[in-house]
XYZ file of C-alpha atoms in Angstrom:
450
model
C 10.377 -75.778 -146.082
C 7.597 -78.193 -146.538
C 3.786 -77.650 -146.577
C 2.117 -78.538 -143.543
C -1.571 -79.734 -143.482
C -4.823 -78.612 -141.659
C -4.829 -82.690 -140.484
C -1.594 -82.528 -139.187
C -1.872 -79.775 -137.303
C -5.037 -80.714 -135.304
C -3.320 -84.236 -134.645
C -0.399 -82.453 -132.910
C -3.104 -80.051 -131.284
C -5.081 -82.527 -129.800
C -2.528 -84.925 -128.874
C -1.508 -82.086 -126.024
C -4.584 -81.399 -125.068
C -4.380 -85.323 -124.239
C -1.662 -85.344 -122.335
C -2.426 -82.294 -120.546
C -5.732 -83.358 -119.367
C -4.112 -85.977 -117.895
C -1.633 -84.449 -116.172
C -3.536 -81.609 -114.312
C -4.562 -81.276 -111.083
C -6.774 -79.358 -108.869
C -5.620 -76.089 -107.902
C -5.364 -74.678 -104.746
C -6.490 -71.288 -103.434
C -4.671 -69.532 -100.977
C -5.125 -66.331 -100.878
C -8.021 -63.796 -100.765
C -6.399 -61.598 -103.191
C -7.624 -62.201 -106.727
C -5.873 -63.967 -109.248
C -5.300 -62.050 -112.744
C -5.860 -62.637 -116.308
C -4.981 -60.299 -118.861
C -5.755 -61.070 -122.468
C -4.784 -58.560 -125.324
C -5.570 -59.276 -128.614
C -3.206 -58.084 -131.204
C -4.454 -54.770 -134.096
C -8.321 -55.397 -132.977
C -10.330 -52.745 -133.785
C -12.671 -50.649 -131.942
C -15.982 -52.905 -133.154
C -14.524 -56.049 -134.219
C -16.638 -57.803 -131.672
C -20.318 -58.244 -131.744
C -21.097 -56.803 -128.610
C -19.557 -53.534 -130.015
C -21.206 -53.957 -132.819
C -19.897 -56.297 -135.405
C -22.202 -57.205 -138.443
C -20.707 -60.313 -140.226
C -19.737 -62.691 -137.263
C -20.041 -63.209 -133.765
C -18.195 -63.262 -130.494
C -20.168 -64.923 -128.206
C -17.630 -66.031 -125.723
C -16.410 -62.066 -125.330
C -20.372 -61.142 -125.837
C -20.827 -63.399 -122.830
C -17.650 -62.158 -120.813
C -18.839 -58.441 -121.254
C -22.592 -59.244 -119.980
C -20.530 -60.766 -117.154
C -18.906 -57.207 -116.130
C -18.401 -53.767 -117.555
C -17.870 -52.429 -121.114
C -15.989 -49.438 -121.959
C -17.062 -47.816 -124.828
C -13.925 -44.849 -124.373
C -10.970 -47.194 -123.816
C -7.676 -45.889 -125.554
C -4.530 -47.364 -126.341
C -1.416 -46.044 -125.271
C -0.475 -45.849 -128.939
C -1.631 -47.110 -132.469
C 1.333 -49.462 -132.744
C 2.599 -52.894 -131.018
C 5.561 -51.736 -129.276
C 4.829 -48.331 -127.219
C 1.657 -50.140 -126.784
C 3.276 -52.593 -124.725
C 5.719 -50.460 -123.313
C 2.925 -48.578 -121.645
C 0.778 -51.446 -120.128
C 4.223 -53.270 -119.161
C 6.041 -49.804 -117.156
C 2.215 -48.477 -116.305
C 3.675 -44.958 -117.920
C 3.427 -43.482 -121.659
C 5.516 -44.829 -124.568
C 7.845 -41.969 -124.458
C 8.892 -42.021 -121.343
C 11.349 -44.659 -122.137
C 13.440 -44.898 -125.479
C 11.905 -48.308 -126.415
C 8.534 -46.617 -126.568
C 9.405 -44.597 -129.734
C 10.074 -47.836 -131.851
C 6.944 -48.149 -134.152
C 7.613 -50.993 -133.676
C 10.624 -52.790 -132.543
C 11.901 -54.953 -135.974
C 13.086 -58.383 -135.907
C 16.289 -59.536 -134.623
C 17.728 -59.956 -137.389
C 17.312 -56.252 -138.684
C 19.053 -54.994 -135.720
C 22.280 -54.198 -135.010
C 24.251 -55.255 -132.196
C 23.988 -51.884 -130.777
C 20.207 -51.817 -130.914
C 19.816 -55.218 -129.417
C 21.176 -54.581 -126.680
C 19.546 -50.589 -126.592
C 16.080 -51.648 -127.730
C 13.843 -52.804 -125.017
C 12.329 -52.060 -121.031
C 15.951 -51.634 -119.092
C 15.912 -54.482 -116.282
C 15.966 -52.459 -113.469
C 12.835 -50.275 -114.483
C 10.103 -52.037 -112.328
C 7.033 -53.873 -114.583
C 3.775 -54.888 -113.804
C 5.032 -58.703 -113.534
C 7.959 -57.824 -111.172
C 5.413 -55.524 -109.273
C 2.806 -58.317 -109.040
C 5.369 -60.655 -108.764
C 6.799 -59.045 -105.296
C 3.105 -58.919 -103.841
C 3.627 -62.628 -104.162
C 2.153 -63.857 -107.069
C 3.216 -66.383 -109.859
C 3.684 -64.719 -113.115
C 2.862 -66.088 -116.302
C 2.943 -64.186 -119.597
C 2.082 -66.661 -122.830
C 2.015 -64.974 -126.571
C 3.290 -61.717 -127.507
C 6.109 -59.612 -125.906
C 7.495 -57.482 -128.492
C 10.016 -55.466 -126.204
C 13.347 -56.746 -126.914
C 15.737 -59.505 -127.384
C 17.902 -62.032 -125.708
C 20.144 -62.432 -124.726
C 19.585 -58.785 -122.997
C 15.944 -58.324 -122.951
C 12.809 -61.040 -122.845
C 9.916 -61.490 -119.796
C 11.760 -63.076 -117.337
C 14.400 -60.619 -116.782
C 11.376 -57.975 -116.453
C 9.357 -59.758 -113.740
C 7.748 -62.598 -115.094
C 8.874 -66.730 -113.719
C 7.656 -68.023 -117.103
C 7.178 -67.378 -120.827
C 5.220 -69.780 -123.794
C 5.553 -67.543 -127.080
C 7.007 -65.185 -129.886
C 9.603 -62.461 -129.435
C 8.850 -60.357 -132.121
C 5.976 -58.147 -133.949
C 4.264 -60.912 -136.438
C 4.941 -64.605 -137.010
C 3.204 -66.894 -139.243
C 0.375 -68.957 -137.531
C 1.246 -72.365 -138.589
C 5.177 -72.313 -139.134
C 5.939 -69.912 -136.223
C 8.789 -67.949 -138.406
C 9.078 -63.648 -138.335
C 9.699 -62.011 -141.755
C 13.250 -63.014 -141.989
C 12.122 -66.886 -141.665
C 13.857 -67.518 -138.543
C 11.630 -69.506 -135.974
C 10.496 -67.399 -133.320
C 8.759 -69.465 -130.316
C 10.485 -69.471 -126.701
C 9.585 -71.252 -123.932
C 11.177 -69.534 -121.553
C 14.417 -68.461 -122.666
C 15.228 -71.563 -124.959
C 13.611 -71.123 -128.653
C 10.830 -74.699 -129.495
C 9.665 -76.362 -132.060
C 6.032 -76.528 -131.679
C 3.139 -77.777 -134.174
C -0.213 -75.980 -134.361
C -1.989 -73.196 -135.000
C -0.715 -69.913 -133.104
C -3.909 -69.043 -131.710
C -4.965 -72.444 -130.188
C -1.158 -72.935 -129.566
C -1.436 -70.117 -126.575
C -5.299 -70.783 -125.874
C -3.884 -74.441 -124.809
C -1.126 -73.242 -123.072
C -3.394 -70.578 -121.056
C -5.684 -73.203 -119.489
C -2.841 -75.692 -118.924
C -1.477 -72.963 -116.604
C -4.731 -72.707 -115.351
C -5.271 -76.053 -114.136
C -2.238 -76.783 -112.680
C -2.289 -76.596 -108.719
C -1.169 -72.842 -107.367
C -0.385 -72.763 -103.918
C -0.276 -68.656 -104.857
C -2.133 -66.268 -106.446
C -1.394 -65.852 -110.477
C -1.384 -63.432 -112.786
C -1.063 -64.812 -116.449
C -0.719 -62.352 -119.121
C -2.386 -63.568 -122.171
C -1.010 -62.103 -125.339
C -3.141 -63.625 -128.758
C -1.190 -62.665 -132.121
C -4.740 -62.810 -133.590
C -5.926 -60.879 -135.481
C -2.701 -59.752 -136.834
C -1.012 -60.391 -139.937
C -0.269 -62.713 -141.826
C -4.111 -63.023 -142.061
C -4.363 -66.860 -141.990
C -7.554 -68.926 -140.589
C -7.083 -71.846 -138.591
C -8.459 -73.346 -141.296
C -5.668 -72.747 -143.945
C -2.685 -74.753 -144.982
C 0.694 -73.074 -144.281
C 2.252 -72.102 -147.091
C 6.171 -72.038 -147.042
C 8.011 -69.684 -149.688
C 10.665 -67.473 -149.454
C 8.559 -64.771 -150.776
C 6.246 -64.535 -147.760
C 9.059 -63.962 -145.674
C 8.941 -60.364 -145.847
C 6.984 -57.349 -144.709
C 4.641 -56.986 -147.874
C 4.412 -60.678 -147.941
C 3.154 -60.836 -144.510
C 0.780 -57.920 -144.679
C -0.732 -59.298 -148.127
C -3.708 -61.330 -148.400
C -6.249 -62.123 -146.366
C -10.118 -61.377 -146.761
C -12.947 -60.777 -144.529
C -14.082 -63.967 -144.085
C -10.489 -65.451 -143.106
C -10.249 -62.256 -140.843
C -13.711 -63.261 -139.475
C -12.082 -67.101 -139.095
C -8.879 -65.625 -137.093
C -11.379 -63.759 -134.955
C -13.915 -66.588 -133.956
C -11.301 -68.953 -133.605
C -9.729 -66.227 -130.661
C -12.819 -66.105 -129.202
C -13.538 -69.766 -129.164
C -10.047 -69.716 -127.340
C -11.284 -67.211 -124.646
C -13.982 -69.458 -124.363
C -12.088 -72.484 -123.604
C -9.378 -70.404 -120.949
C -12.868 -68.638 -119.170
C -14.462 -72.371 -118.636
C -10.712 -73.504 -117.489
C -11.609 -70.492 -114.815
C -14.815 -71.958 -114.056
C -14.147 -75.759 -113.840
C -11.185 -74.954 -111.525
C -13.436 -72.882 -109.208
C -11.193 -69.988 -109.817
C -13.772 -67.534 -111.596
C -15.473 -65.952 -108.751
C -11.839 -64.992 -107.604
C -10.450 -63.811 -110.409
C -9.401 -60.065 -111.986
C -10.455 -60.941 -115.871
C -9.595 -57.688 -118.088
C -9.985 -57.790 -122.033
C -8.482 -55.469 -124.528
C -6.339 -54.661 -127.640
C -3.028 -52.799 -127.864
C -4.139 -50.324 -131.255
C -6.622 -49.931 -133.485
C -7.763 -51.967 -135.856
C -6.173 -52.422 -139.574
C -7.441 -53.684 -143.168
C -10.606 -55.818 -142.344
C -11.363 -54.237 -138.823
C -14.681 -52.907 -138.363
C -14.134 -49.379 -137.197
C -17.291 -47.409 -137.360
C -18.014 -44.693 -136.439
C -14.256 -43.586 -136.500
C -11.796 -42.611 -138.780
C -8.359 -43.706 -138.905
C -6.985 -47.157 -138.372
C -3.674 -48.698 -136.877
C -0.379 -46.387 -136.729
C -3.148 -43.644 -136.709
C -4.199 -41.116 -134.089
C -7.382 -40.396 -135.411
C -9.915 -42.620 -132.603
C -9.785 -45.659 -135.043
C -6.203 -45.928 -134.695
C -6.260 -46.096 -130.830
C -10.058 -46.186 -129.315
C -10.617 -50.070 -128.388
C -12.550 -52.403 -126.614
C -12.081 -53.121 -123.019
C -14.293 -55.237 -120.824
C -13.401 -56.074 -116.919
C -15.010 -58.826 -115.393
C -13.907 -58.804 -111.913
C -17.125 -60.609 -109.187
C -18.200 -58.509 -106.033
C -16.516 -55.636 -107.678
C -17.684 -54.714 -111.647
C -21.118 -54.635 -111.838
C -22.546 -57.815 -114.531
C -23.503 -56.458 -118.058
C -22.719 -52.670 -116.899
C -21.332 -50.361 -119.772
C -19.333 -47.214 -118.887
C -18.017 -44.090 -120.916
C -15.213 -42.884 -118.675
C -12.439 -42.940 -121.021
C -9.598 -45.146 -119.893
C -6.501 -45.956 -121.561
C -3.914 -49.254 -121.438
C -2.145 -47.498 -118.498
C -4.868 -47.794 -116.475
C -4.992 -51.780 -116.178
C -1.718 -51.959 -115.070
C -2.507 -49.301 -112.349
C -5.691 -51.518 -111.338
C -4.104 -54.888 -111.756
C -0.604 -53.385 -109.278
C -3.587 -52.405 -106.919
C -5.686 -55.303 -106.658
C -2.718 -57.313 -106.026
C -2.302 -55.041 -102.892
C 1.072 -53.721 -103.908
C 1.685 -50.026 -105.060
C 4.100 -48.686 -107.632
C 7.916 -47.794 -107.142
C 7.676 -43.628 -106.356
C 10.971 -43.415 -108.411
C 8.521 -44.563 -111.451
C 5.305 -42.757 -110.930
C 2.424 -44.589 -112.611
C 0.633 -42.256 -115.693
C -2.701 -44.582 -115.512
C -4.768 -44.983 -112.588
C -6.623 -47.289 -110.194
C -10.375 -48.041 -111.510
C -11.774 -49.907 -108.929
C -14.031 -47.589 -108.091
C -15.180 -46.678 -111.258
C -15.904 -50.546 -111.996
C -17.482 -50.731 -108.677
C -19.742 -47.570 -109.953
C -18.763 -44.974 -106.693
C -17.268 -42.532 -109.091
C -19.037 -40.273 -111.432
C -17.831 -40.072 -115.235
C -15.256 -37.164 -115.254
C -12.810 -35.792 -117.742
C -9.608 -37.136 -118.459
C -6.617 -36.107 -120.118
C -4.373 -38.461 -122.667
C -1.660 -37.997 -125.059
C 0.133 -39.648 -127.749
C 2.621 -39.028 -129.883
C 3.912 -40.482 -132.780
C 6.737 -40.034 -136.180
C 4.408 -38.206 -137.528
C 1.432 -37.035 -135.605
C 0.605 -35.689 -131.901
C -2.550 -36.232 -129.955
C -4.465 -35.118 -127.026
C -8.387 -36.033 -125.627
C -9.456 -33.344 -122.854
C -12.668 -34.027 -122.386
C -14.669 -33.565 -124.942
C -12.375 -31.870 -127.107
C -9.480 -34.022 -129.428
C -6.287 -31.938 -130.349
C -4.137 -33.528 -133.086
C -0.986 -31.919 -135.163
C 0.732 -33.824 -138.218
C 3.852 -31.184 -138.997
C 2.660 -27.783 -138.836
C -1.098 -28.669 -139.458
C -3.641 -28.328 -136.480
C -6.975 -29.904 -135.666
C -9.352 -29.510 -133.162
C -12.289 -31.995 -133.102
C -15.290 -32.361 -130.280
C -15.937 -35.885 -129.382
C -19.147 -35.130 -128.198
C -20.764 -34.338 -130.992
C -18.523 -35.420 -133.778
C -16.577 -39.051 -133.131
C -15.589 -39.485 -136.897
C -13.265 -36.399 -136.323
C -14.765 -34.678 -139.496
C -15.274 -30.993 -137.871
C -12.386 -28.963 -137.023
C -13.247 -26.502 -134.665
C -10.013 -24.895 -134.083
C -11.175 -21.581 -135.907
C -14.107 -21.225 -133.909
C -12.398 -22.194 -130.494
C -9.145 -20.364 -130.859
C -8.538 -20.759 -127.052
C -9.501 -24.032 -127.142
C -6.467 -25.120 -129.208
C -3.993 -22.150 -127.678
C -4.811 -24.498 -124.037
C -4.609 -28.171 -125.947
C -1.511 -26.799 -127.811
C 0.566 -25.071 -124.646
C -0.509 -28.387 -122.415
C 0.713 -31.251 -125.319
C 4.211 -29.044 -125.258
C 4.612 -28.945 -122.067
C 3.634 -33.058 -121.908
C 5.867 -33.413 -124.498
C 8.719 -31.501 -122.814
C 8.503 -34.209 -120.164
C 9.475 -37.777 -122.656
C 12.254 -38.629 -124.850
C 12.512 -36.579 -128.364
C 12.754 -39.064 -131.647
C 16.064 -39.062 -132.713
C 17.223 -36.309 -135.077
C 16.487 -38.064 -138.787
């Protein structure tokens, strides 16, 4: 494989913005319904953006979004990995509930077996937040990441969405597009492209292209950035093609803060450029806008106060930023700590499309409308996770977590960075937490027997 140069790659960049600019068109509204747009950025940590208190760079675009509506400052994941991750904002329900949700994650295609292609991944008939959305009468757009199976049994549109612009699997290069087996891994829709650019500015471009085309519906576009992920590589850098990198420790080595603070300015510069698409079409003021991550941050991800990072259940491995701006509804620059979790968005998204979910596939997250429109009081909440190796509950203020036959019992309130463990001097405190994870527990799929 050749190298590819920073030149190069602009040239190709900018020669579709060209031709897109000249191709669009004004859109039409037609519905009082809002449209959607759901952007999840991919292992960002908890305060990897300087509204949440990031010291070395800034987001202003995402600063700017989050004065424009409400901040959570207790948004969970539905896990600290990719996959389950997905699996829960895509069903609406935990990770476990379905046996693609206990992949940490999914691998690439070529690591599976027959057998698990066609096993791994959200069965067809199990109803989605696209194919809900997309029977309220919407268009349905996801671009980026999907993560949640294979063709030729499993991609987005046989789970509810009419079009797709990205990669299948976990992590792909940002310049060449290849997972770590080197086989190219960018689809649009079901047929796999050759495409020349950075990743990032790759489904930025795509984003507002679908924005300013002409929609005689309403839309929901799922926006899935593979930033920050590894491989950590600026848009700034020159791809570098060797076998070598082609590989799980080649992708996940590298990188520095600075290039992680390039992959992260460069997303947010992309936000910026699909939020002014919003505005420009006259689309903003009727549009659902929800931010967040899918896990926890990793190597160069600012997590502070908490402990714990991606694939953990300690808070850094799953607490996460998550800011709604959603006019005549969310409140501009208002900050909440009701703890919410991915589940949730779904459930809000389903409802402000006007459709409800399938009773046969009862939703675990709920409706916030009213919390974002501030006629609900912060209450307690109950979440679990569940891992290979660890368990996890939040009730309240109090954080149960078991790694084999090891216990803790931590109190948010007082004690974020999970260094305290109270479960000696609240005995039945963790006797409640314990008897209500088993009985959570008793209700998803058990990992397979090693």
């Amino acid at each position: 494989m050749s190298r590819v140069s920073r030149r190069e790659f602009i040239a190709g960049a900018v020669g579709t913005a060209a031709a897109t600019s000249a191709l669009a068109q004004p859109p039409t509204r037609t519905s009082a319904r809002p449209n959607i747009l759901f952007i999840l950025a991919d292992d960002m940590g908890w305060g990897d953006l300087s509204c949440y208190g990031r010291p070395d760079y800034q987001t202003p675009n995402l600063d700017r979004l989050a004065s424009q509506g409400m901040r959570f400052t207790n948004a969970y994941s539905a896990a600290p990995v990719c996959t389950p991750t997905r699996v829960g904002f895509h069903t609406g329900r935990y990770p476990a509930r379905l046996p693609v949700g206990l992949e940490e994650p999914i691998h690439e295609r070529k690591a599976l077996s027959p057998d698990e292609l066609r096993s791994y991944g959200i069965p067809l008939e199990h109803p989605t937040v696209s194919s809900l959305i997309k029977s309220a009468g919407y268009s349905t757009a996801l671009v980026g990441k999907w993560h949640l199976g294979y063709l030729p049994y499993f991609s987005p549109l046989k789970s509810g969405f009419d079009e797709y612009y990205g990669n299948m699997s976990g992590a792909v290069d940002h310049f060449t597009h290849r997972d770590m087996t080197d086989s190219l891994d960018f689809f649009e829709n079901e047929v796999p492209v050759e495409k020349i650019g950075y990743m990032t500015d790759l489904l930025t471009q795509r984003a507002v292209e679908y924005i300013n085309r002409r929609h005689e519906k309403p839309f929901y576009l799922s926006l899935h950035y593979t930033a920050p992920h590894w491989p950590w590589e600026g848009p700034k850098d020159i791809a570098v093609s060797n076998a070598m990198k082609y590989n799980p420790v080649g992708f996940r080595a590298g990188g520095s803060l600075k290039i992680y603070a390039e992959m992260m300015k460069n997303m947010d510069a992309g936000i910026g450029r699909v939020l002014d698409a919003l505005k420009k079409s006259g689309l903003d003021r009727n549009t659902l806008v929800i931010f967040t991550s899918d896990n926890g941050g990793e190597r160069f991800s600012y997590n502070w106060p908490f402990r714990g990072q991606k694939m953990e259940l300690y808070e850094g491995g799953i607490r996460v930023p998550a800011i709604v701006r959603w006019p005549g509804v969310a409140t501009a620059g208002s900050v909440s700590d009701q703890a919410v979790i991915t589940m949730d968005w779904t459930a809000t998204m389903v409802a402000a499309s006007g459709k409800k979910p399938d009773p046969k596939y009862v939703f675990d997250g709920e409706d916030l409308t009213n919390i974002l429109k501030g006629k609900e009081p912060i209450r307690d909440r109950t979440f679990f996770w569940r891992t290979y190796r660890q368990g996890a509950m939040r009730n309240g203020r109090w954080k149960y977590i078991r790694e084999g036959k090891n216990e803790f019992l931590f109190d948010l309130s007082i004690d974020e960075r999970e260094q305290a463990d109270f479960k000696a001097a609240q005995p039945s405190v963790l006797e409640r937490l314990r008897g209500e994870f088993d009985r959570w527990e008793s209700t998803v799929h058990a990992y397979p027997a090693a």
